[in-house]
Coordinates of C-alpha atoms in Angstrom, one line a residue:
Chain G
M28 CA 54.0 102.9 75.2
T29 CA 57.6 102.7 75.0
A30 CA 60.3 104.6 73.1
K31 CA 63.9 104.0 72.6
Q32 CA 66.4 105.7 73.8
L33 CA 70.2 105.6 73.7
S34 CA 72.8 106.3 76.4
I35 CA 76.4 106.4 75.4
F36 CA 79.3 106.6 77.9
L37 CA 81.3 109.7 77.8
E38 CA 84.1 110.0 79.9
N39 CA 85.0 114.5 80.5
R40 CA 86.8 115.6 78.5
S41 CA 86.6 117.8 75.9
G42 CA 85.7 117.9 72.8
R43 CA 83.5 114.1 73.4
L44 CA 80.7 115.7 72.7
H45 CA 81.6 117.0 69.7
E46 CA 81.6 113.1 68.5
V47 CA 79.0 112.1 68.8
T48 CA 77.0 114.5 67.6
D49 CA 79.3 114.9 64.3
V50 CA 78.8 111.2 64.0
L51 CA 75.6 111.2 64.1
G52 CA 75.3 114.2 62.0
R53 CA 77.4 113.2 58.8
A54 CA 74.3 110.0 59.3
G55 CA 71.8 112.1 58.7
I56 CA 70.4 111.4 62.2
N57 CA 68.7 113.9 63.6
I58 CA 69.0 114.6 67.5
R59 CA 65.1 114.7 68.7
A60 CA 65.9 114.9 72.7
L61 CA 68.7 114.6 74.5
S62 CA 70.0 114.9 78.0
L63 CA 73.3 114.9 80.6
A64 CA 74.0 113.3 83.6
D65 CA 77.7 113.8 84.0
T66 CA 79.6 113.6 87.4
S67 CA 83.2 114.4 87.9
D68 CA 85.0 111.9 86.0
F69 CA 82.6 110.9 83.3
G70 CA 78.8 111.5 82.0
I71 CA 76.0 109.8 79.9
L72 CA 74.3 111.3 77.3
R73 CA 70.7 110.1 76.8
L74 CA 69.3 110.6 73.3
I75 CA 66.5 110.2 71.2
V76 CA 66.7 110.1 67.9
D77 CA 64.8 109.9 64.9
K78 CA 66.3 106.5 63.5
P79 CA 67.8 104.8 67.0
D80 CA 68.4 101.2 65.8
E81 CA 70.6 102.9 63.2
A82 CA 72.2 106.0 65.6
Y83 CA 73.3 102.6 67.8
R84 CA 74.7 100.8 65.2
I85 CA 76.5 103.7 63.7
L86 CA 77.3 104.7 67.0
R87 CA 79.4 102.0 68.3
N88 CA 80.6 101.0 65.3
S89 CA 81.9 104.5 66.0
G90 CA 84.0 103.1 69.7
F91 CA 81.2 103.9 71.5
T92 CA 79.6 102.3 74.6
V93 CA 76.1 102.6 73.6
R94 CA 73.5 101.0 75.0
E95 CA 69.6 101.5 74.1
S96 CA 66.7 101.1 77.0
D97 CA 62.4 101.8 77.1
V98 CA 61.5 105.2 78.5
L99 CA 58.1 106.5 78.1
A100 CA 58.1 109.9 76.9
V101 CA 54.5 111.8 78.4
E102 CA 52.7 114.7 76.9
V103 CA 52.7 117.4 79.6
S104 CA 50.0 120.7 78.8
D105 CA 52.6 123.9 79.0
Q106 CA 50.3 125.5 81.7
P107 CA 51.3 126.0 85.4
G108 CA 51.4 122.2 87.3
G109 CA 51.3 119.7 84.0
L110 CA 54.8 118.1 85.6
A111 CA 52.9 117.7 88.9
K112 CA 50.1 115.8 87.8
V113 CA 51.9 113.0 86.5
L114 CA 54.9 112.6 88.8
E115 CA 51.7 112.4 91.3
I116 CA 50.3 109.2 89.7
F117 CA 53.5 108.0 89.8
R118 CA 54.1 109.0 94.0
N119 CA 50.2 107.1 94.8
G120 CA 51.7 104.8 92.1
G121 CA 54.8 104.4 94.6
I122 CA 56.8 104.3 91.3
N123 CA 60.5 105.5 91.6
V124 CA 61.4 108.2 88.2
E125 CA 65.4 107.5 87.5
Y126 CA 65.6 110.4 85.8
M127 CA 64.0 113.1 83.7
Y128 CA 64.1 115.3 80.8
A129 CA 61.9 117.4 78.4
F130 CA 61.4 118.8 75.2
V131 CA 58.7 121.2 74.1
E132 CA 56.2 120.5 71.1
K133 CA 57.3 122.3 67.5
S134 CA 53.2 122.9 67.7
G135 CA 54.6 124.4 71.0
K136 CA 51.0 123.1 72.8
N137 CA 52.3 120.4 74.6
A138 CA 56.0 119.6 76.0
I139 CA 56.7 116.3 76.0
V140 CA 58.9 114.1 79.0
I141 CA 61.1 111.4 78.6
F142 CA 60.6 109.4 81.9
R143 CA 62.8 106.6 82.9
T144 CA 61.3 104.7 85.7
E145 CA 61.6 101.3 87.6
D146 CA 59.3 99.3 86.0
I147 CA 58.5 100.5 82.8
S148 CA 55.5 99.2 81.5
R149 CA 53.9 99.2 85.3
S150 CA 54.4 103.0 85.1
S151 CA 52.7 102.9 81.4
N152 CA 50.0 101.4 82.2
L153 CA 49.7 103.8 85.6
L154 CA 49.5 106.6 82.9
S155 CA 47.2 104.9 81.2
E156 CA 43.7 104.8 83.9
H157 CA 44.7 107.6 84.8
G158 CA 44.4 109.4 81.4
V159 CA 48.1 110.7 81.0
S160 CA 49.0 110.6 76.8
Q161 CA 51.7 109.0 76.5
I162 CA 53.6 109.3 73.1
E163 CA 54.8 105.6 70.8
G164 CA 58.5 105.3 70.1
E165 CA 57.4 105.2 66.0
K166 CA 55.4 108.8 66.1
L167 CA 58.2 110.9 69.2
Y168 CA 60.9 109.5 66.4
K169 CA 59.1 112.2 63.9
M170 CA 58.5 114.6 66.0
Chain S
M19 CA 131.8 98.9 115.6
R20 CA 133.8 97.3 112.8
W21 CA 133.1 93.8 111.7
E22 CA 136.4 92.7 110.0
Q23 CA 134.3 91.0 107.6
E24 CA 133.5 93.3 105.7
Y25 CA 137.0 93.9 104.5
L26 CA 137.7 89.8 103.8
Q27 CA 140.6 90.0 100.5
P28 CA 138.5 88.8 97.3
E29 CA 140.8 84.8 97.8
E30 CA 139.7 85.5 101.9
L31 CA 135.9 85.8 101.2
K32 CA 135.6 83.1 98.6
A33 CA 137.2 80.3 100.3
L34 CA 134.6 81.5 103.4
Q35 CA 131.1 81.6 100.3
I36 CA 132.6 78.0 99.5
R37 CA 132.7 76.9 102.7
R38 CA 129.5 77.8 103.3
L39 CA 127.5 77.3 100.5
K40 CA 128.9 73.2 100.7
E41 CA 127.8 73.1 104.2
L42 CA 124.3 75.1 102.7
V43 CA 123.7 72.8 100.0
A44 CA 124.0 69.7 101.7
R45 CA 121.3 70.7 104.5
V46 CA 119.1 71.4 102.3
Y47 CA 119.5 68.8 100.1
E48 CA 119.0 66.6 103.2
R49 CA 115.7 68.9 104.3
V50 CA 114.4 70.7 102.3
P51 CA 112.1 67.7 99.9
F52 CA 111.8 70.3 96.8
Y53 CA 115.7 71.2 95.9
R54 CA 116.0 67.1 97.0
R55 CA 113.2 66.7 94.1
A56 CA 115.4 69.2 91.9
M57 CA 118.9 68.3 92.8
D58 CA 117.7 64.5 91.7
E59 CA 115.9 66.2 88.3
R60 CA 119.4 67.5 87.3
G61 CA 121.6 64.6 89.0
V62 CA 123.1 67.3 91.3
R63 CA 124.4 65.5 94.3
P64 CA 126.1 68.5 97.2
E65 CA 129.4 66.4 96.7
H66 CA 129.4 67.8 92.9
V67 CA 129.4 71.6 94.6
K68 CA 132.9 72.3 94.5
S69 CA 134.0 75.9 93.5
L70 CA 131.6 79.0 93.9
E71 CA 131.5 78.2 89.9
D72 CA 129.5 74.9 90.2
L73 CA 126.6 77.7 91.3
K74 CA 124.9 77.1 88.2
L75 CA 124.0 73.7 89.2
L76 CA 121.4 74.1 91.0
P77 CA 118.3 75.4 90.8
I78 CA 117.0 78.6 90.8
T79 CA 114.0 79.4 93.3
D80 CA 111.1 81.7 92.3
K81 CA 108.8 83.3 94.5
E82 CA 106.4 81.0 92.7
I83 CA 107.8 78.4 94.7
L84 CA 107.2 79.2 97.3
R85 CA 104.2 79.6 97.0
Q86 CA 103.9 76.8 96.2
H87 CA 104.9 75.1 99.4
Y88 CA 102.9 77.4 101.3
P89 CA 103.0 78.0 104.2
F90 CA 105.6 75.7 105.7
G91 CA 106.6 73.3 103.0
M92 CA 110.0 75.3 102.7
L93 CA 111.3 75.5 105.9
A94 CA 115.0 73.4 106.8
V95 CA 114.4 73.2 110.2
P96 CA 111.0 70.9 112.2
T97 CA 108.7 74.6 112.6
S98 CA 109.2 74.2 116.5
D99 CA 112.1 75.6 115.8
I100 CA 110.6 78.7 114.5
L101 CA 111.0 81.9 116.9
E102 CA 108.7 84.3 114.0
I103 CA 107.4 84.8 111.2
H104 CA 106.7 87.1 109.0
V105 CA 104.7 87.1 105.6
S106 CA 105.7 89.8 101.9
S107 CA 102.8 90.3 100.1
G108 CA 101.2 88.0 97.4
T109 CA 99.5 88.6 94.0
T110 CA 96.9 86.4 93.9
G111 CA 96.2 83.6 96.4
D112 CA 98.8 82.5 99.3
P113 CA 101.3 84.9 99.9
T114 CA 104.8 83.8 100.7
V115 CA 106.1 82.4 104.0
V116 CA 109.8 83.6 106.1
A117 CA 109.9 81.9 108.8
Y118 CA 112.8 82.8 111.7
T119 CA 115.0 80.1 113.6
K120 CA 116.8 81.9 117.0
H121 CA 119.5 81.7 114.3
D122 CA 118.3 83.4 111.8
I123 CA 117.0 86.4 114.5
G124 CA 120.6 86.8 115.2
L125 CA 122.4 86.8 111.5
W126 CA 119.2 89.9 111.0
S127 CA 120.6 91.4 114.1
E128 CA 124.0 91.5 113.0
V129 CA 123.6 92.3 109.5
M130 CA 121.2 95.0 110.7
A131 CA 123.2 96.0 113.0
R132 CA 126.6 96.2 109.9
T133 CA 123.6 97.8 107.6
I134 CA 123.2 100.5 110.5
A135 CA 126.4 101.1 111.0
C136 CA 127.6 101.0 107.7
A137 CA 125.6 103.6 107.5
G138 CA 127.2 106.1 109.6
G139 CA 125.4 104.3 112.3
T140 CA 127.1 103.9 116.2
K141 CA 125.6 103.4 119.0
D142 CA 125.8 105.9 120.4
D143 CA 122.7 106.8 118.0
L144 CA 118.6 107.6 118.7
I145 CA 116.8 105.9 115.6
H146 CA 113.7 107.2 115.0
N147 CA 112.0 103.8 113.2
A148 CA 109.4 104.9 111.2
Y149 CA 109.2 101.6 109.1
G150 CA 105.9 99.2 109.6
Y151 CA 106.3 96.9 112.3
G152 CA 103.9 93.9 111.8
L153 CA 103.3 90.9 109.2
F154 CA 106.0 93.3 106.9
T155 CA 110.0 93.1 107.9
G156 CA 111.2 96.0 107.8
G157 CA 109.9 97.8 110.8
L158 CA 111.4 94.9 113.3
G159 CA 114.7 94.5 111.0
V160 CA 115.9 97.7 111.6
H161 CA 114.2 97.5 115.3
Y162 CA 116.7 94.2 115.8
G163 CA 120.3 95.7 114.5
A164 CA 119.2 99.0 116.8
I165 CA 119.3 96.9 119.6
E166 CA 122.6 94.6 118.3
L167 CA 124.4 98.0 118.0
G168 CA 123.1 99.2 120.9
A169 CA 121.6 102.1 119.5
S170 CA 118.4 103.7 120.7
V171 CA 115.1 103.3 118.9
V172 CA 111.6 104.4 119.0
P173 CA 109.4 101.8 117.3
V174 CA 107.4 104.9 115.4
S175 CA 105.9 102.3 112.8
A176 CA 104.3 104.0 110.0
G177 CA 101.7 106.7 110.4
G178 CA 100.1 109.0 112.6
T179 CA 102.7 111.5 109.9
K180 CA 101.7 114.6 113.3
R181 CA 103.1 113.1 116.6
Q182 CA 105.8 111.6 114.5
I183 CA 107.1 115.2 113.4
K184 CA 106.4 116.3 117.6
L185 CA 108.7 113.1 118.8
I186 CA 111.2 113.9 116.5
Q187 CA 111.8 117.4 118.1
D188 CA 111.0 115.7 121.4
F189 CA 113.4 113.5 121.1
K190 CA 116.2 113.8 118.9
P191 CA 116.7 111.4 117.0
T192 CA 120.1 111.5 114.5
I193 CA 118.8 108.9 112.5
L194 CA 115.2 108.6 109.9
T195 CA 114.1 105.2 109.3
C196 CA 111.0 105.3 106.5
T197 CA 110.6 104.8 103.0
P198 CA 111.7 108.1 101.0
T199 CA 108.2 109.0 100.3
Y200 CA 107.5 109.0 103.7
A201 CA 110.4 110.9 104.3
L202 CA 109.4 113.6 101.7
Y203 CA 105.5 113.8 102.7
M204 CA 106.7 113.9 106.6
A205 CA 109.1 116.9 106.1
E206 CA 106.0 118.3 104.1
E207 CA 103.9 118.1 106.9
A208 CA 106.4 119.1 108.8
R209 CA 106.1 122.5 107.4
E210 CA 102.7 123.1 106.8
M211 CA 102.5 122.5 110.7
D212 CA 106.2 124.9 110.8
I213 CA 108.4 123.5 111.3
D214 CA 111.4 123.6 109.3
P215 CA 113.0 119.2 108.8
R216 CA 116.2 121.1 108.0
K217 CA 116.7 121.9 111.7
T218 CA 115.6 119.4 112.9
S219 CA 118.1 116.4 115.0
L220 CA 118.8 114.0 112.0
R221 CA 121.4 113.7 110.5
I222 CA 120.8 110.0 108.9
G223 CA 118.5 108.8 107.0
I224 CA 118.2 105.1 105.8
F225 CA 115.2 104.9 103.3
G226 CA 114.5 102.0 101.5
A227 CA 111.5 99.7 100.1
E228 CA 110.3 101.1 96.8
P229 CA 112.4 102.7 94.4
W230 CA 113.6 105.7 94.0
S231 CA 115.7 108.1 92.2
E232 CA 119.2 110.5 92.6
G233 CA 116.9 112.8 92.2
M234 CA 114.7 112.3 94.7
R235 CA 118.1 111.9 96.9
R236 CA 118.9 115.1 96.7
E237 CA 115.5 116.4 97.8
I238 CA 115.4 114.5 100.7
E239 CA 118.6 115.6 101.4
A240 CA 117.5 119.0 101.2
A241 CA 114.2 119.0 103.2
W242 CA 115.5 117.2 105.6
D243 CA 119.0 118.6 106.0
L244 CA 120.3 115.1 106.4
L245 CA 122.6 112.6 104.0
A246 CA 119.9 109.6 102.5
T247 CA 121.3 106.8 102.2
D248 CA 119.4 103.2 100.9
I249 CA 119.2 100.0 101.7
Y250 CA 118.3 97.3 100.0
G251 CA 116.9 94.1 101.5
L252 CA 113.5 91.2 101.0
S253 CA 112.0 88.7 103.1
E254 CA 112.4 86.3 101.5
I255 CA 116.1 86.6 102.6
I256 CA 116.2 88.1 105.7
G257 CA 113.5 91.8 105.8
P258 CA 115.7 94.5 105.3
G259 CA 119.9 94.5 105.4
V260 CA 121.2 92.5 102.7
A261 CA 122.9 96.1 101.1
Q262 CA 123.3 98.9 101.9
E263 CA 125.5 102.4 101.0
C264 CA 128.1 104.3 103.1
P265 CA 128.5 107.1 102.9
G266 CA 130.2 107.6 100.0
Q267 CA 126.5 107.0 98.2
D268 CA 128.6 105.0 95.5
G269 CA 126.4 101.6 95.6
L270 CA 125.2 99.3 98.3
H271 CA 127.9 96.9 100.0
L272 CA 126.3 93.2 100.3
W273 CA 126.6 91.4 103.2
A274 CA 128.4 88.1 100.4
D275 CA 129.3 86.4 103.8
H276 CA 126.6 85.5 104.3
F277 CA 124.2 86.2 101.1
L278 CA 125.9 85.0 97.5
P279 CA 124.9 86.9 95.1
E280 CA 125.0 86.2 91.4
V281 CA 123.8 88.6 88.5
L282 CA 122.9 87.1 85.5
D283 CA 120.2 87.6 82.8
P284 CA 117.2 86.5 83.0
D285 CA 115.6 84.7 80.0
S286 CA 118.6 83.0 79.6
L287 CA 120.1 83.2 83.5
E288 CA 123.5 82.9 81.9
P289 CA 126.0 85.6 84.5
V290 CA 126.7 88.8 82.4
G291 CA 129.7 91.1 83.4
E292 CA 130.9 92.1 86.1
G293 CA 129.1 96.7 85.9
E294 CA 126.4 94.9 83.2
D295 CA 122.6 95.5 84.0
G296 CA 120.8 91.6 85.3
M297 CA 118.8 90.2 87.8
L298 CA 119.8 89.4 91.2
V299 CA 120.1 86.3 92.2
L300 CA 121.1 85.4 96.3
T301 CA 121.3 81.7 98.3
T302 CA 121.2 82.9 101.5
L303 CA 124.8 80.5 102.9
T304 CA 124.1 81.3 106.8
K305 CA 120.2 80.8 107.6
E306 CA 118.6 77.6 109.2
G307 CA 114.6 78.4 108.7
M308 CA 113.7 79.0 105.1
P309 CA 118.0 78.6 103.6
L310 CA 117.2 79.6 99.9
L311 CA 119.5 78.6 97.3
R312 CA 119.7 81.4 94.3
Y313 CA 116.6 83.1 95.1
A314 CA 115.2 85.3 91.7
T315 CA 114.7 88.8 92.9
R316 CA 113.6 89.9 90.0
D317 CA 114.9 93.5 90.8
I318 CA 116.8 94.6 88.4
V319 CA 120.8 96.2 89.2
S320 CA 124.3 95.9 87.8
I321 CA 127.6 94.5 90.7
T322 CA 131.0 95.7 91.1
Y323 CA 133.3 93.6 92.9
E324 CA 135.9 96.8 93.5
P325 CA 136.7 98.1 96.8
C326 CA 135.0 101.1 98.2
P327 CA 136.8 104.0 97.4
H328 CA 135.2 105.9 100.2
C329 CA 135.4 103.5 103.0
G330 CA 137.5 99.9 102.8
R331 CA 134.9 97.5 102.5
T332 CA 135.3 94.6 100.4
M333 CA 132.0 93.6 100.3
P334 CA 130.6 93.6 96.2
R335 CA 128.3 96.4 96.1
I336 CA 125.4 96.8 94.0
S337 CA 123.5 99.6 92.3
K338 CA 120.6 100.8 92.8
I339 CA 117.3 98.7 91.6
K340 CA 117.1 100.1 88.0
G341 CA 113.3 98.1 87.5
R342 CA 112.4 94.5 87.7
T343 CA 111.6 91.8 85.7
D344 CA 108.4 91.2 86.5
D345 CA 105.5 94.2 86.0
M346 CA 105.6 94.5 89.7
L347 CA 105.3 97.9 91.4
I348 CA 106.1 98.9 94.9
I349 CA 103.1 101.2 96.2
R350 CA 103.5 102.9 99.7
G351 CA 106.1 100.2 100.3
V352 CA 103.3 97.4 99.6
N353 CA 104.2 95.4 96.4
V354 CA 101.8 95.6 93.7
F355 CA 101.4 92.6 91.1
P356 CA 98.8 93.7 87.9
S357 CA 97.8 89.8 88.4
Q358 CA 95.7 90.9 91.3
I359 CA 94.2 93.7 89.7
E360 CA 93.1 91.1 87.1
S361 CA 91.3 89.1 89.6
V362 CA 89.8 91.0 90.6
L363 CA 87.8 92.6 87.1
M364 CA 87.1 88.9 86.6
G365 CA 85.7 88.1 89.3
I366 CA 83.1 91.3 89.4
D367 CA 82.4 90.7 85.0
E368 CA 83.4 87.5 83.6
V369 CA 85.5 89.0 80.8
Q370 CA 88.2 90.8 81.8
P371 CA 87.9 94.1 81.3
H372 CA 90.5 96.1 79.3
Y373 CA 92.9 98.5 82.5
Q374 CA 95.1 100.2 83.5
L375 CA 97.2 101.5 86.1
V376 CA 99.0 104.9 86.6
V377 CA 100.5 105.3 88.9
T378 CA 101.4 109.3 90.4
R379 CA 103.3 111.3 92.8
E380 CA 101.5 114.1 95.3
K381 CA 102.7 115.7 97.8
G382 CA 105.5 112.8 98.0
L383 CA 102.6 109.9 97.8
D384 CA 102.0 107.3 96.0
E385 CA 98.3 107.2 94.8
L386 CA 96.8 104.5 92.1
E387 CA 94.6 105.0 90.1
V388 CA 92.9 101.6 88.3
W389 CA 91.5 102.7 84.6
V390 CA 89.0 100.5 84.0
E391 CA 87.8 100.4 80.0
V392 CA 83.1 100.3 80.4
E393 CA 82.5 98.2 78.0
E394 CA 79.0 97.3 76.6
R395 CA 79.0 95.0 79.6
L396 CA 78.8 97.2 82.1
F397 CA 77.5 99.4 81.1
S398 CA 74.6 101.2 82.5
D399 CA 73.1 104.1 81.5
E400 CA 71.9 105.4 85.2
V401 CA 75.0 107.1 86.8
R402 CA 74.2 105.5 90.3
A403 CA 74.8 101.9 88.8
L404 CA 78.0 103.4 86.9
E405 CA 79.5 104.8 91.1
A406 CA 78.3 101.5 92.8
L407 CA 80.3 99.5 90.0
E408 CA 83.7 102.4 91.0
E409 CA 82.6 101.7 94.6
K410 CA 82.3 97.8 94.0
I411 CA 86.3 97.6 92.1
R412 CA 87.5 100.1 94.6
S413 CA 86.8 98.3 97.3
E414 CA 87.3 94.9 95.4
I415 CA 90.9 96.1 95.3
E416 CA 91.0 97.4 98.4
G417 CA 90.5 94.5 99.9
V418 CA 93.2 92.2 98.1
L419 CA 95.9 94.6 98.0
G420 CA 95.6 96.3 101.6
L421 CA 95.9 99.6 99.8
T422 CA 94.1 102.9 98.9
V423 CA 93.3 103.5 95.1
K424 CA 91.1 105.6 93.3
V425 CA 89.2 103.9 90.4
K426 CA 88.2 105.5 87.2
L427 CA 86.1 104.6 84.2
V428 CA 86.8 105.3 80.9
E429 CA 86.3 105.2 77.6
P430 CA 86.8 101.9 75.9
K431 CA 90.0 102.3 73.3
T432 CA 91.0 104.4 75.5
I433 CA 94.3 102.4 77.1
E434 CA 97.0 101.8 74.7
R435 CA 98.0 98.7 73.2
S436 CA 100.8 98.4 71.4
I437 CA 100.6 95.1 69.0
G438 CA 96.6 94.2 70.0
K439 CA 98.4 94.2 73.7
A440 CA 97.4 96.2 76.6
K441 CA 100.4 98.8 78.4
R442 CA 99.2 97.7 82.0
V443 CA 100.8 99.5 84.0
I444 CA 102.0 103.8 83.2
D445 CA 104.3 104.7 86.3
K446 CA 104.1 108.5 86.2
R447 CA 106.7 108.9 89.8
R448 CA 109.6 111.0 89.4
I449 CA 112.4 108.0 89.9

C-alpha cells in the first residue's frame, strides 16, 4: 500500500520554490504535504499532491527535473511515543529510513508520516503485520 | 651575452631560414613516413622548396596528427638517439610526445639562455624557478637555459608556497620564473606571512605557460616591484623558449633563426598581413629528434617584422596570445579541452548531459567549475545519491585532467544555449 510522491530538483536560487508552487497553483493542484532537503548547492523538494499524475506532467512540461517515487503514508497516533513505535518496527526489521516527514490530519486526531525506506514493499508488509495502518494513495491525495 | 643572429638584417635572416628549411624538408621527407606521404600526396618534392614563399606547398601538422603517431611515429631519428622525452597534456586518449636528441637539448638550452638574456638576465643572476619540473617542459626548459647562460638556478618547481617564500627570502634570487597566476598567489601568501613581496631581491619575472593580460602584468609588477615579462613556447616546438619580451615589453621576440613563423587565417590557412590577427604556425628549422613542418599552434597572435625600438633585435615580434582557435583553456598551466570533460560525462551516463565550464580566478589562482544539468535520467530524490553523483563526476574529471575541479549540479535549461548549441566555456578571469 503505497502513495506517489513527486520529487523536484532545485538549485539554491531565490524564487525557485515560488516558481514550483506557482506552476502547481495555476493548474489547480493542491499540495497536501511537502518537505525540502537541501545542500549548499541544490535542494530536493518532495511533494504529496492531490493529483500526482497531472502535477508530474505539468512540472515536466514547465522544464523541471521531476521524478515520481513510491512512499508509505503511515497513520501515527498524535501522542507521545507514537512515532517511536513505528520506527521501532523498522529498526527491529532491519529497515533503513531514507527520509521522512510528517503532517497533521485535518481532523487532528492522527499525524500522518511519509516514509521513504530502502525496501518499500517489505516495509509496508512489516507495518501491516504489526497492525500499523497505512493510508492508500487515493485516500491520501484527497485528505 | 649577445647572440649576433638576433640582430641579422632581414635578407641575412631569410637566407639562413631558407638554407635551414631546405635541409629540414629533405631530412623529414627521407626520415618521417608521415611527411613523405603528405608531400607525395601533394606532388611536392624537397627540391620544389626554393624560397620561403614555397612554405605553402608543405603540409600543416596539428596535434591530431601527433596523437595519431603516438608515441614515436614522428621521430626523424632512431629512438636510441633520444635523450629526453616529455609529453604534453592530451585531450582524450593519448597525449602528445616530444623527444629531444643531444643536439635538441643543446638547442633548447641555447634558446632558453637567449630568452632569459632577452628579459634582462645575465650570468650573475640567481633564478628562482617555480615552473613545474617533470613531464611539463616549463621547469626543465628554464633550468637548461639558466645553466647555459651561466646563471644560478634554484629548481624549486611548483607548489609548497610557504617554502618558496622562505627560499626567496634566504637565497635572494633576482629572477622569478613561474606562471603569472602563481606569481600573484605567492605575493598574496607572502603578505599573509607578514612579508612584503615588494621588498624581496627579485628584479625580473619571466611569466608564461598561460594567457595573461596587461592588467595582470601591472598587478604583478606592483605586488613584487619587479619587471614582468612574457615568455612563449609550447612543448611540440621545443618547450619554453620560442619567444620572449625584452624589458621594452613591446612584443615577444621570436627566435626565427630556429623557429620559422607564419601567421595564417585559421580557416583558409592563407597568410594574413603584418599586424593582423591569425593563427601562429611554426616550423622547427633546426630540431633533430622530432622536427615539425608548419605546426598549427592554435594560438592567435599578430606579428611584426619591424626591428625592436627598445633593444634593436631584428627578430620578428609576436603579440601576446590573443586567444585560441579551439576552445582550449589553460588552467594553472594545465591544458583543458571541453572534449575531455565530455568524455567523462559520456562515461557516466550514456547520453551526454548539458554542461558548462566556468573558470574563475580567486586570490590569483584559477578555479574550474563544471556545471552539469540534472536531467531526469541523472536525478535521484535522495540527497546522498546526488552527492555521490557529484563526487563521481568530480573524481573522474580530476583523474583525466590532473586538476582539482568543483562540480555543480544545476537545473535543466540553466546553461545558456546559442542556436540550440550550448555555450561550453565561461571564462570569468580578468585576462
